[in-house]
Coordinates of C-alpha atoms and ligand atoms in Angstrom, one line a residue:
X1 CA 157.9 117.3 114.0
X2 CA 159.2 120.8 113.5
X3 CA 162.8 121.3 114.5
X4 CA 163.9 123.7 117.3
X5 CA 165.4 126.0 114.6
X6 CA 162.1 126.2 112.7
X7 CA 160.3 127.1 115.9
X8 CA 162.5 130.1 116.7
X9 CA 161.6 131.2 113.1
X10 CA 157.9 131.2 113.7
X11 CA 156.5 134.6 112.7
X12 CA 155.3 136.6 115.7
X13 CA 151.6 136.8 116.5
X14 CA 150.1 140.1 115.5
X15 CA 149.8 142.7 118.2
X16 CA 146.7 144.2 119.7
X17 CA 145.5 147.0 119.2
X18 CA 147.0 147.0 115.7
X19 CA 145.1 143.8 115.0
X20 CA 141.8 143.3 116.8
X21 CA 142.4 139.6 117.3
X22 CA 146.1 140.2 118.3
X23 CA 147.9 139.8 121.6
X24 CA 148.6 142.8 123.9
X25 CA 152.2 143.6 124.5
X26 CA 152.1 142.4 128.1
X27 CA 151.3 138.8 126.9
X28 CA 153.8 138.6 124.1
X29 CA 156.2 136.2 125.9
X30 CA 153.5 133.9 127.0
X31 CA 152.1 133.9 123.5
X32 CA 155.4 133.1 121.9
X33 CA 155.9 130.1 124.2
X34 CA 152.3 128.8 123.6
X35 CA 152.7 129.1 119.9
X36 CA 156.1 127.4 119.8
X37 CA 154.7 124.5 121.9
X38 CA 151.7 124.0 119.7
X39 CA 153.7 124.2 116.4
X40 CA 156.3 121.8 117.8
X41 CA 153.5 119.2 117.8
X42 CA 152.2 119.8 114.2
X43 CA 152.9 117.2 111.6
X44 CA 150.2 118.4 109.1
X45 CA 151.3 120.8 106.4
X46 CA 150.0 124.4 106.9
X47 CA 147.5 123.8 104.1
X48 CA 146.5 121.3 101.4
X49 CA 145.2 122.1 97.9
X50 CA 141.5 122.2 97.7
X51 CA 139.3 120.1 95.4
X52 CA 136.2 121.1 93.4
X53 CA 135.0 124.4 92.2
X54 CA 135.4 127.3 94.6
X55 CA 134.0 128.9 96.5
X56 CA 131.6 126.3 97.8
X57 CA 128.1 127.6 97.1
X58 CA 125.2 127.6 99.6
X59 CA 122.2 125.4 98.8
X60 CA 119.6 126.7 96.3
X61 CA 122.0 129.4 94.8
X62 CA 123.6 128.9 91.4
X63 CA 127.0 130.3 90.6
X64 CA 125.7 133.2 88.4
X65 CA 123.3 134.4 91.1
X66 CA 126.1 134.0 93.7
X67 CA 128.5 136.0 91.6
X68 CA 126.0 138.7 90.9
X69 CA 125.1 138.9 94.6
X70 CA 128.8 139.2 95.6
X71 CA 129.3 141.9 93.1
X72 CA 126.4 143.8 94.6
X73 CA 127.7 143.3 98.1
X74 CA 131.1 144.6 97.1
X75 CA 129.5 147.6 95.6
X76 CA 127.6 148.5 98.8
X77 CA 130.4 147.7 101.4
X78 CA 133.5 148.2 99.4
X79 CA 135.3 145.4 97.7
X80 CA 138.0 145.2 100.4
X81 CA 135.3 144.2 102.9
X82 CA 134.2 141.1 101.0
X83 CA 136.5 138.0 100.6
X84 CA 135.8 134.8 98.7
X85 CA 136.7 131.6 100.5
X86 CA 138.6 130.1 97.5
X87 CA 142.1 129.7 98.9
X88 CA 143.8 126.8 100.7
X89 CA 142.4 126.4 104.2
X90 CA 144.9 127.1 107.0
X91 CA 144.1 125.9 110.6
X92 CA 146.6 128.2 112.2
X93 CA 146.4 128.2 116.0
X94 CA 144.2 129.8 118.7
X95 CA 145.7 133.4 118.4
X96 CA 145.9 133.2 114.6
X97 CA 142.8 131.4 113.7
X98 CA 140.9 131.1 110.4
X99 CA 137.5 132.6 109.6
X100 CA 136.9 130.3 106.7
X101 CA 136.3 126.9 108.4
X102 CA 136.5 125.0 111.7
X103 CA 140.2 125.0 112.7
X104 CA 139.4 122.0 115.0
X105 CA 137.7 120.0 112.2
X106 CA 136.3 116.8 113.4
X107 CA 134.7 116.0 110.1
X108 CA 136.8 116.7 107.0
X109 CA 138.5 120.1 107.0
X110 CA 136.7 121.0 103.7
X111 CA 133.3 120.1 105.0
X112 CA 132.2 123.0 107.3
X113 CA 133.3 125.9 105.1
X114 CA 131.8 129.2 104.1
X115 CA 131.6 130.6 100.5
X116 CA 132.7 134.1 101.5
X117 CA 133.3 136.4 104.4
X118 CA 132.0 139.9 104.8
X119 CA 133.3 142.6 107.2
X120 CA 130.6 145.1 108.3
X121 CA 131.9 148.3 109.8
X122 CA 128.7 149.4 111.5
X123 CA 125.3 148.3 112.6
X124 CA 123.9 149.9 109.5
X125 CA 126.1 147.8 107.4
X126 CA 125.0 144.6 109.3
X127 CA 121.4 145.7 108.4
X128 CA 122.4 146.2 104.8
X129 CA 124.0 142.7 104.7
X130 CA 120.9 141.1 106.1
X131 CA 118.7 142.8 103.5
X132 CA 121.1 141.7 100.8
X133 CA 120.8 138.1 102.1
X134 CA 117.0 138.3 101.9
X135 CA 117.2 139.6 98.4
X136 CA 119.4 136.7 97.1
X137 CA 118.2 134.0 99.6
X138 CA 121.8 133.6 100.7
X139 CA 122.3 132.1 104.2
X140 CA 124.6 134.2 106.4
X141 CA 126.3 133.1 109.6
X142 CA 127.5 135.8 112.0
X143 CA 130.6 135.3 114.1
X144 CA 132.2 137.7 116.6
X145 CA 135.8 136.5 116.9
X146 CA 135.3 132.9 115.6
X147 CA 137.3 131.5 118.5
X148 CA 134.6 129.2 119.7
X149 CA 137.1 126.3 119.3
X150 CA 135.8 122.9 120.4
X151 CA 132.3 124.0 119.4
X152 CA 133.0 124.8 115.7
X153 CA 135.2 127.9 115.7
X154 CA 134.3 130.3 112.9
X155 CA 132.6 127.7 110.7
X156 CA 129.0 128.1 109.5
X157 CA 126.5 125.3 110.4
X158 CA 125.3 125.3 106.8
X159 CA 128.0 124.7 104.2
X160 CA 128.5 127.6 101.8
X161 CA 126.9 130.2 104.1
X162 CA 128.5 133.7 104.0
X163 CA 130.3 134.4 107.2
X164 CA 129.5 137.9 108.7
X165 CA 132.8 138.5 110.5
X166 CA 131.5 141.2 113.0
X167 CA 134.7 141.4 115.0
X168 CA 137.2 142.7 112.5
X169 CA 135.8 146.2 112.2
X170 CA 133.2 146.4 115.0
X171 CA 135.6 146.2 117.9
X172 CA 135.0 149.2 120.1
X173 CA 134.5 149.3 123.8
X174 CA 131.7 151.9 123.5
X175 CA 131.5 152.8 127.1
X176 CA 132.9 152.1 130.5
X177 CA 130.8 153.4 133.4
X178 CA 133.2 153.5 136.4
X179 CA 130.5 154.5 138.9
X180 CA 128.0 151.8 138.1
X181 CA 130.6 149.3 137.0
X182 CA 129.3 148.5 133.5
X183 CA 130.5 148.5 129.9
X184 CA 129.1 148.3 126.4
X185 CA 131.0 146.3 123.9
X186 CA 130.9 145.5 120.2
X187 CA 131.4 141.9 118.9
X188 CA 135.1 142.4 118.2
X189 CA 136.2 143.1 121.7
X190 CA 138.2 140.2 123.2
X191 CA 138.8 139.6 126.9
X192 CA 142.4 140.7 126.3
X193 CA 141.1 143.9 124.7
X194 CA 138.5 144.7 127.4
X195 CA 141.1 144.1 130.1
X196 CA 143.6 146.5 128.4
X197 CA 140.9 149.1 127.9
X198 CA 140.0 149.0 131.6
X199 CA 143.6 149.1 132.7
X200 CA 144.0 152.3 130.7
X201 CA 141.2 154.0 132.6
X202 CA 142.8 153.1 135.9
X203 CA 139.4 152.2 137.3
X204 CA 139.3 149.5 140.0
X205 CA 137.2 147.1 137.9
X206 CA 137.5 143.5 136.9
X207 CA 136.2 141.6 133.9
X208 CA 135.3 138.0 134.0
X209 CA 137.2 135.8 131.6
X210 CA 136.8 132.2 130.5
X211 CA 139.8 129.8 130.5
X212 CA 141.4 131.4 127.3
X213 CA 141.2 135.2 126.7
X214 CA 141.1 135.6 123.0
X215 CA 137.3 135.1 122.6
X216 CA 134.7 137.8 122.1
X217 CA 133.1 139.1 125.3
X218 CA 129.8 139.5 123.4
X219 CA 130.1 136.3 121.4
X220 CA 130.9 134.1 124.5
X221 CA 128.0 135.8 126.4
X222 CA 125.4 135.1 123.7
X223 CA 126.7 131.5 123.5
X224 CA 126.2 131.4 127.3
X225 CA 129.8 130.7 128.1
X226 CA 131.3 130.5 131.6
X227 CA 134.1 132.3 133.5
X228 CA 135.4 131.9 137.1
X229 CA 135.0 135.1 139.1
X230 CA 131.7 135.7 141.0
X231 CA 130.5 137.1 137.7
X232 CA 131.2 133.8 135.9
X233 CA 127.7 133.2 134.5
X234 CA 128.2 135.5 131.5
X235 CA 124.7 135.7 130.3
X236 CA 123.4 136.4 133.8
X237 CA 125.7 139.4 133.9
X238 CA 124.8 140.9 130.5
X239 CA 122.5 144.0 130.6
X240 CA 121.0 145.3 127.4
X241 CA 121.4 144.4 123.8
X242 CA 121.1 146.0 120.4
X243 CA 120.0 143.4 117.8
X244 CA 119.6 143.3 114.0
X245 CA 116.6 141.1 113.2
X246 CA 116.6 138.8 110.2
X247 CA 114.4 141.4 108.4
X248 CA 117.1 144.0 108.8
X249 CA 115.1 145.9 111.5
X250 CA 117.0 147.1 114.6
X251 CA 115.8 146.6 118.2
X252 CA 117.2 147.5 121.6
X253 CA 116.3 145.2 124.6
X254 CA 115.8 146.0 128.2
X255 CA 115.7 149.7 129.3
X256 CA 117.4 150.5 126.0
X257 CA 114.0 150.3 124.3
X258 CA 113.1 153.6 126.1
X259 CA 114.9 156.4 124.3
X260 CA 117.0 158.6 126.5
X261 CA 116.6 162.4 126.6
X262 CA 117.3 164.0 123.3
X263 CA 118.0 160.7 121.6
X264 CA 120.7 159.6 124.0
X265 CA 121.1 156.0 125.2
X266 CA 118.8 155.2 128.1
X267 CA 120.6 156.0 131.4
X268 CA 119.4 152.7 132.9
X269 CA 120.2 150.5 129.9
X270 CA 123.1 148.8 131.7
X271 CA 121.5 149.1 135.1
X272 CA 118.4 146.9 134.9
X273 CA 118.0 143.8 132.8
X274 CA 114.3 143.2 132.7
X275 CA 112.7 146.6 132.0
X276 CA 109.1 146.2 130.9
X277 CA 107.1 143.5 129.0
X278 CA 108.4 140.1 128.0
X279 CA 112.1 139.6 128.5
X280 CA 113.3 138.8 125.0
X281 CA 117.1 138.8 125.5
X282 CA 117.2 135.1 126.0
X283 CA 115.9 134.3 122.5
X284 CA 119.0 136.0 121.1
X285 CA 121.3 133.6 122.9
X286 CA 122.3 130.3 121.3
X287 CA 119.9 131.0 118.5
X288 CA 119.5 132.2 115.0
X289 CA 116.9 134.9 115.7
X290 CA 119.0 138.0 115.5
X291 CA 122.5 139.4 115.3
X292 CA 123.7 141.1 118.5
X293 CA 125.8 144.2 117.5
X294 CA 126.1 145.9 121.0
X295 CA 125.9 144.4 124.5
X296 CA 126.1 145.7 128.0
X297 CA 128.1 143.8 130.6
X298 CA 128.4 144.2 134.3
X299 CA 131.9 144.6 135.6
X300 CA 133.1 143.5 139.1
X301 CA 134.5 146.0 141.6
X302 CA 138.1 144.9 142.2
X303 CA 138.6 143.1 145.5
X304 CA 141.2 141.1 147.4
X305 CA 141.3 137.4 146.6
X306 CA 142.9 134.2 147.6
X307 CA 143.1 131.1 145.3
X308 CA 143.9 127.6 146.5
X309 CA 143.9 124.0 145.4
X310 CA 142.8 120.9 147.3
X311 CA 143.8 117.4 146.2
X312 CA 141.8 114.3 146.9
X313 CA 143.4 110.8 146.8
X314 CA 140.7 108.5 145.4
X315 CA 138.8 108.4 142.2
X316 CA 135.6 107.4 144.1
X317 CA 135.9 110.5 146.3
X318 CA 134.2 112.7 143.8
X319 CA 130.6 112.0 145.1
X320 CA 131.5 113.1 148.6
X321 CA 133.5 116.1 147.2
X322 CA 130.4 117.3 145.3
X323 CA 128.1 116.8 148.2
X324 CA 130.5 118.9 150.3
X325 CA 130.6 121.6 147.5
X326 CA 126.8 121.9 147.3
X327 CA 126.1 123.6 150.7
X328 CA 129.3 125.7 150.4
X329 CA 128.1 126.9 147.0
X330 CA 124.5 127.5 148.0
X331 CA 125.7 129.5 151.1
X332 CA 128.1 131.5 148.9
X333 CA 131.0 130.5 151.0
X334 CA 132.7 129.4 147.7
X335 CA 133.1 132.8 146.3
X336 CA 133.4 131.9 142.6
X337 CA 132.8 129.2 140.0
X338 CA 135.4 126.7 141.1
X339 CA 136.7 123.8 139.1
X340 CA 137.1 120.2 140.1
X341 CA 139.6 118.6 137.7
X342 CA 140.8 115.1 137.2
X343 CA 144.5 114.6 138.0
X344 CA 145.3 113.8 134.3
X345 CA 144.9 117.5 133.6
X346 CA 147.8 118.2 136.0
X347 CA 149.9 116.2 133.5
X348 CA 148.4 117.7 130.4
X349 CA 148.5 121.3 131.5
X350 CA 152.3 121.1 131.9
X351 CA 152.3 121.4 128.0
X352 CA 154.2 118.1 127.7
X353 CA 152.8 115.6 125.2
X354 CA 151.1 112.4 126.1
X355 CA 154.2 110.6 124.7
X356 CA 156.3 112.1 127.5
X357 CA 154.2 110.2 130.1
X358 CA 153.1 107.1 128.2
X359 CA 154.1 105.3 125.0
X360 CA 150.9 103.4 124.2
X361 CA 148.3 104.6 121.8
X362 CA 145.5 103.6 124.2
X363 CA 144.3 105.8 127.0
X364 CA 147.0 106.4 129.7
X365 CA 146.3 103.8 132.5
X366 CA 145.4 105.3 135.9
X367 CA 148.4 103.9 137.6
X368 CA 150.7 105.5 135.1
X369 CA 148.9 108.9 135.5
X370 CA 149.3 108.6 139.3
X371 CA 152.9 107.5 139.2
X372 CA 153.7 110.8 137.4
X373 CA 151.5 112.9 139.6
X374 CA 153.4 111.5 142.6
X375 CA 156.5 113.5 141.5
X376 CA 154.5 116.7 140.8
X377 CA 153.3 119.4 143.1
X378 CA 149.8 117.9 143.3
X379 CA 151.2 114.6 144.5
X380 CA 149.6 111.2 144.1
X381 CA 145.9 112.0 143.9
X382 CA 142.8 111.5 141.8
X383 CA 141.1 115.0 141.8
X384 CA 142.2 118.6 142.2
X385 CA 139.8 121.3 143.3
X386 CA 140.6 124.9 142.3
X387 CA 138.8 127.6 144.3
X388 CA 139.1 131.3 145.1
X389 CA 137.7 133.4 148.0
X390 CA 137.2 137.1 147.8
X391 CA 137.0 140.2 150.0
X392 CA 139.1 141.5 152.9
X393 CA 141.4 139.3 154.9
X394 CA 139.0 138.8 157.8
X395 CA 136.1 137.5 155.7
X396 CA 138.5 135.4 153.5
X397 CA 139.9 133.8 156.5
X398 CA 136.4 132.9 157.8
X399 CA 135.5 131.4 154.5
X400 CA 138.7 129.5 154.1
X401 CA 138.4 128.1 157.6
X402 CA 135.0 126.6 156.7
X403 CA 136.2 125.4 153.3
X404 CA 139.2 123.7 154.8
X405 CA 137.2 122.1 157.6
X406 CA 134.5 120.8 155.2
X407 CA 136.9 119.3 152.6
X408 CA 139.1 117.8 155.4
X409 CA 136.2 115.3 155.8
X410 CA 137.6 113.5 152.7
X411 CA 140.4 111.3 154.1
X412 CA 143.8 112.2 152.7
X413 CA 142.8 115.6 151.2
X414 CA 145.5 118.2 151.0
X415 CA 145.1 122.0 151.0
X416 CA 147.7 123.9 148.9
X417 CA 148.3 127.7 148.5
X418 CA 150.0 129.4 145.5
X419 CA 153.1 130.0 147.5
X420 CA 153.4 126.2 148.1
X421 CA 153.9 125.4 144.4
X422 CA 156.6 126.4 141.8
X423 CA 156.1 129.5 139.7
X424 CA 155.2 127.5 136.6
X425 CA 152.4 125.6 138.2
X426 CA 148.9 126.0 136.8
X427 CA 147.6 127.3 140.1
X428 CA 149.2 130.6 139.3
X429 CA 147.3 130.8 136.1
X430 CA 144.2 130.0 138.0
X431 CA 144.9 133.0 140.4
X432 CA 144.8 135.3 137.4
X433 CA 141.8 133.8 135.7
X434 CA 139.9 133.9 139.0
X435 CA 140.7 137.6 139.4
X436 CA 139.7 138.6 135.9
X437 CA 143.1 138.5 134.1
X438 CA 142.8 136.8 130.7
X439 CA 145.2 134.0 130.0
X440 CA 146.5 131.5 127.4
X441 CA 147.7 128.8 129.7
X442 CA 144.8 126.5 129.2
X443 CA 145.9 125.9 125.6
X444 CA 148.8 123.9 127.0
X445 CA 146.9 120.7 127.1
X446 CA 146.5 121.0 123.3
X447 CA 150.0 119.6 123.1
X448 CA 148.8 116.2 124.3
X449 CA 148.7 114.8 120.8
X450 CA 150.2 115.8 117.4
X451 CA 147.9 118.2 115.5
X452 CA 145.8 118.3 118.6
X453 CA 142.2 119.6 118.6
X454 CA 139.5 119.4 121.3
X455 CA 135.8 118.6 121.2
X456 CA 133.8 119.4 124.3
X457 CA 131.0 117.2 125.7
X458 CA 129.2 119.5 128.2
X459 CA 126.3 118.1 130.1
X460 CA 124.6 119.7 133.1
X461 CA 123.7 118.0 136.3
X462 CA 122.5 119.2 139.7
X463 CA 125.3 119.7 142.2
X464 CA 124.6 116.3 143.7
X465 CA 127.0 113.3 143.9
X466 CA 124.4 110.8 142.7
X467 CA 123.7 112.7 139.5
X468 CA 127.4 113.4 138.8
X469 CA 128.2 109.7 139.3
X470 CA 125.8 108.7 136.5
X471 CA 127.2 111.1 134.0
X472 CA 130.9 110.5 135.1
X473 CA 130.4 106.8 134.8
X474 CA 129.1 106.9 131.2
X475 CA 131.7 109.4 130.1
X476 CA 134.5 107.3 131.6
X477 CA 133.2 104.1 130.1
X478 CA 132.6 105.5 126.6
X479 CA 135.9 107.4 126.4
X480 CA 137.6 104.0 127.2
X481 CA 135.4 102.2 124.6
X482 CA 136.4 104.6 121.8
X483 CA 140.0 104.8 122.9
X484 CA 140.3 108.3 124.4
X485 CA 141.8 109.7 127.5
X486 CA 139.1 111.2 129.7
X487 CA 139.8 114.7 131.0
X488 CA 136.8 115.7 133.0
X489 CA 136.3 119.1 134.7
X490 CA 133.3 120.2 136.7
X491 CA 132.6 123.9 136.8
X492 CA 130.3 124.4 139.7
X493 CA 127.9 127.3 139.8
X494 CA 125.6 126.7 142.8
X495 CA 122.7 124.4 142.2
X496 CA 124.1 123.0 138.9
X497 CA 127.4 121.9 137.5
X498 CA 128.8 122.1 133.9
X499 CA 130.6 118.8 133.4
X500 CA 133.2 119.5 130.6
X501 CA 134.7 116.4 129.1
X502 CA 137.2 117.4 126.4
X503 CA 138.0 114.8 123.8
X504 CA 141.6 115.4 122.5
X505 CA 142.1 114.1 119.0
X506 CA 144.7 114.3 116.2
X507 CA 143.4 116.1 113.2
X508 CA 145.7 114.0 110.9
X509 CA 144.1 110.8 112.1
X510 CA 140.9 110.0 110.2
X511 CA 140.1 107.0 112.4
X512 CA 140.5 109.0 115.6
X513 CA 138.2 111.7 114.2
X514 CA 135.6 109.0 113.4
X515 CA 135.9 107.6 116.9
X516 CA 135.6 111.1 118.5
X517 CA 132.3 111.6 116.7
X518 CA 131.0 108.2 117.6
X519 CA 132.0 108.8 121.2
X520 CA 130.1 112.1 121.3
X521 CA 127.0 110.7 119.7
X522 CA 126.9 107.8 122.1
X523 CA 127.5 110.1 125.2
X524 CA 124.8 112.5 124.1
X525 CA 122.3 109.6 123.6
X526 CA 123.1 107.8 126.9
X527 CA 123.1 111.0 128.9
X528 CA 119.7 112.0 127.5
X529 CA 118.3 108.5 128.3
X530 CA 119.2 109.2 131.9
X531 CA 117.8 112.7 131.8
X532 CA 120.9 114.8 131.3
X533 CA 121.5 117.3 128.5
X534 CA 124.3 119.5 127.2
X535 CA 124.5 123.3 127.7
X536 CA 126.3 123.9 124.4
X537 CA 127.8 121.9 121.6
X538 CA 129.8 121.7 118.4
X539 CA 128.0 122.5 115.1
X540 CA 127.7 118.9 114.0
X541 CA 125.9 117.8 117.2
X542 CA 123.4 120.6 117.4
X543 CA 120.6 118.6 115.7
X544 CA 121.0 115.6 117.9
X545 CA 121.1 117.6 121.1
X546 CA 118.2 119.9 120.2
X547 CA 116.1 116.7 119.8
X548 CA 117.0 115.5 123.3
X549 CA 115.2 118.6 124.6
X550 CA 112.0 117.1 123.2
X551 CA 109.6 117.1 126.1
X552 CA 106.0 117.2 125.0
X553 CA 106.6 115.7 121.5
X554 CA 109.2 118.4 120.6
X555 CA 107.1 121.2 122.0
X556 CA 110.1 123.5 122.5
X557 CA 111.4 122.9 119.0
X558 CA 108.0 123.7 117.6
X559 CA 108.0 127.0 119.5
X560 CA 111.5 127.8 118.3
X561 CA 110.5 127.0 114.7
X562 CA 107.4 129.2 115.1
X563 CA 109.6 132.1 116.2
X564 CA 112.2 131.4 113.5
X565 CA 109.6 131.4 110.7
X566 CA 108.0 134.6 112.0
X567 CA 111.3 136.5 112.3
X568 CA 113.1 134.9 109.4
X569 CA 110.6 133.9 106.7
X570 CA 113.3 133.5 104.1
X571 CA 115.5 131.4 106.3
X572 CA 118.7 133.4 105.8
X573 CA 120.1 133.7 109.3
X574 CA 122.4 130.9 110.5
X575 CA 120.1 128.0 109.3
X576 CA 120.4 125.0 111.6
X577 CA 122.1 126.8 114.5
X578 CA 121.1 125.2 117.8
X579 CA 119.2 122.7 115.7
X580 CA 116.7 125.3 114.5
X581 CA 116.0 125.1 110.8
X582 CA 113.8 127.6 109.0
X583 CA 110.9 126.4 107.0
X584 CA 112.6 126.4 103.6
X585 CA 115.3 124.0 104.8
X586 CA 113.2 121.7 107.0
X587 CA 112.7 118.1 105.9
X588 CA 115.3 118.3 103.2
X589 CA 118.1 116.2 104.8
X590 CA 120.1 119.1 106.2
X591 CA 120.0 117.8 109.7
X592 CA 123.0 115.9 111.0
X593 CA 121.8 113.1 113.2
X594 CA 123.8 110.0 114.3
X595 CA 125.6 108.4 111.3
X596 CA 124.9 111.3 108.9
X597 CA 128.5 112.4 108.9
X598 CA 129.3 109.3 106.7
X599 CA 127.3 110.8 103.9
X600 CA 127.9 114.4 104.7
X601 CA 131.6 114.5 103.8
X602 CA 132.3 116.8 100.8
X603 CA 130.2 117.6 97.9
X604 CA 126.8 117.3 99.5
X605 CA 124.6 120.3 100.1
X606 CA 125.2 120.2 103.8
Ligands
EUG1 C1 135.8 124.7 129.4 C2 134.7 125.2 130.1 C3 133.5 125.3 129.4 C4 133.3 124.9 128.1 C5 134.4 124.5 127.4 C6 135.6 124.3 128.1 C7 137.0 124.6 130.1 C8 137.7 123.5 130.3 C9 132.3 125.7 131.4 O1 132.3 125.8 130.1 O2 132.1 125.1 127.5 C10 138.9 123.4 131.2

């Protein structure tokens, strides 16, 4: 463990706007505390020497061809905008993350790595890179910020791909329309950055942020991420895209396809999603069919808001809780995407390590969790519901009255307001998240273990107790079987819920990593056998999950492959992303299915 002295010596996190991925001034203190906490739980050295010839090459490309290709790329973009991945790999932490590999490596750190990173400065340069990739048959993998931690971070799916780091130079908020409450962003705009930009205008507008604010607004949206205001379904609130196709051609979707007067952007581009003809935006989300370089997002008019938490005493209460949530959500009495969290998260989100609560290596027993909870603001309970209502006082009061009355049907439930808990309680962070203020607080449960990383299991169920029970039972049982604490959260958006079970593992513990993968593989298979599938996943599980969506003898995958081969005949764009492999890589052993990790560690073509 690092000493207290060493921690005060940690270099400060780069600032935004000087660094596109940096932290705005107003978050500096919070950032310093977060960083110190995380570094205090690191035992791994910052980096280890790398083995083998570097950089790692993509499949089918020899070193001479690669070197020639890189020289040509440097020639066209400027040599300062192309970097080889030939130095030691540094995991860093959330706010100072790598773009060379997966910082939360669940396979070996050196496995999911790129050969090089290129930094385009414009859409034209993205087109030039794509044409270059076609010429040399070099796979490229675009990232916006690369902060998709828990799902693979900045790493490419295919080892040795060239990372197109869109964010570093394409980081402008291109437009904020204060009247119609919309914006257009480039890939390098983080939630922190968009928030700052809107504050500068003084306009009464909110953004919608996920739990941590350093991610790309555009990247999270095309990955179909989730936030917590009424605009929490990010993809549902995007409006209009500009996309570079794998051929290098450029398209605009939605109303943007109709040129505005004298070549201006179409005035309705950010106003109407569907425009005319087939709606193609969806095929550019969670796919490898194009590179989104501009995107419109709807902003929410600022409003009054009231967050609250409700605790429930018994583990078995969750079915009743969910059946109470459903009509409240459907009738839009719950104003946002609320979270139902297990009580163990109240412990974890204090930022204290697991060892503070329990000395064993096994999962913390329920009675130990509850004995700690008893002395905390939540009290002895099994579940905590975090919700927010919006609008003027009169309507908020009407909504809250119904909410309180409905949840009071669960015996022993307690309703708690922010003023009832201490300043450092997580509920205050929730108040900010649910009113569109980006945060770092959620990182605090990354102190649970030394060198802690997380891996998300993210299945969807209808908002029904009986479905939730099936998934929750298998997740709980399999976490126990593989020796992990289970930290489930339900994010409820009306008719469906995202169940997010984060496996927390120690990156220095090979056996723990092996068990994390085994646990994931088994949860995916068991959930699919019961009819439940994940909404998003880490790179190494994409093939397995894509196959679970196999209705009609893999009809959907055949459609995806048909589209892939038509748009990307050379198979250069993010091969394997979302389990979609272009023709030239199919049937050659690149897929990662259960047990394949054992042979995929280092030195293979994967
Ligand atoms: C969380 C939520 C997600 C996700 C990963 C993590 C948050 C956990 C709803 O989507 O994909 C507290």
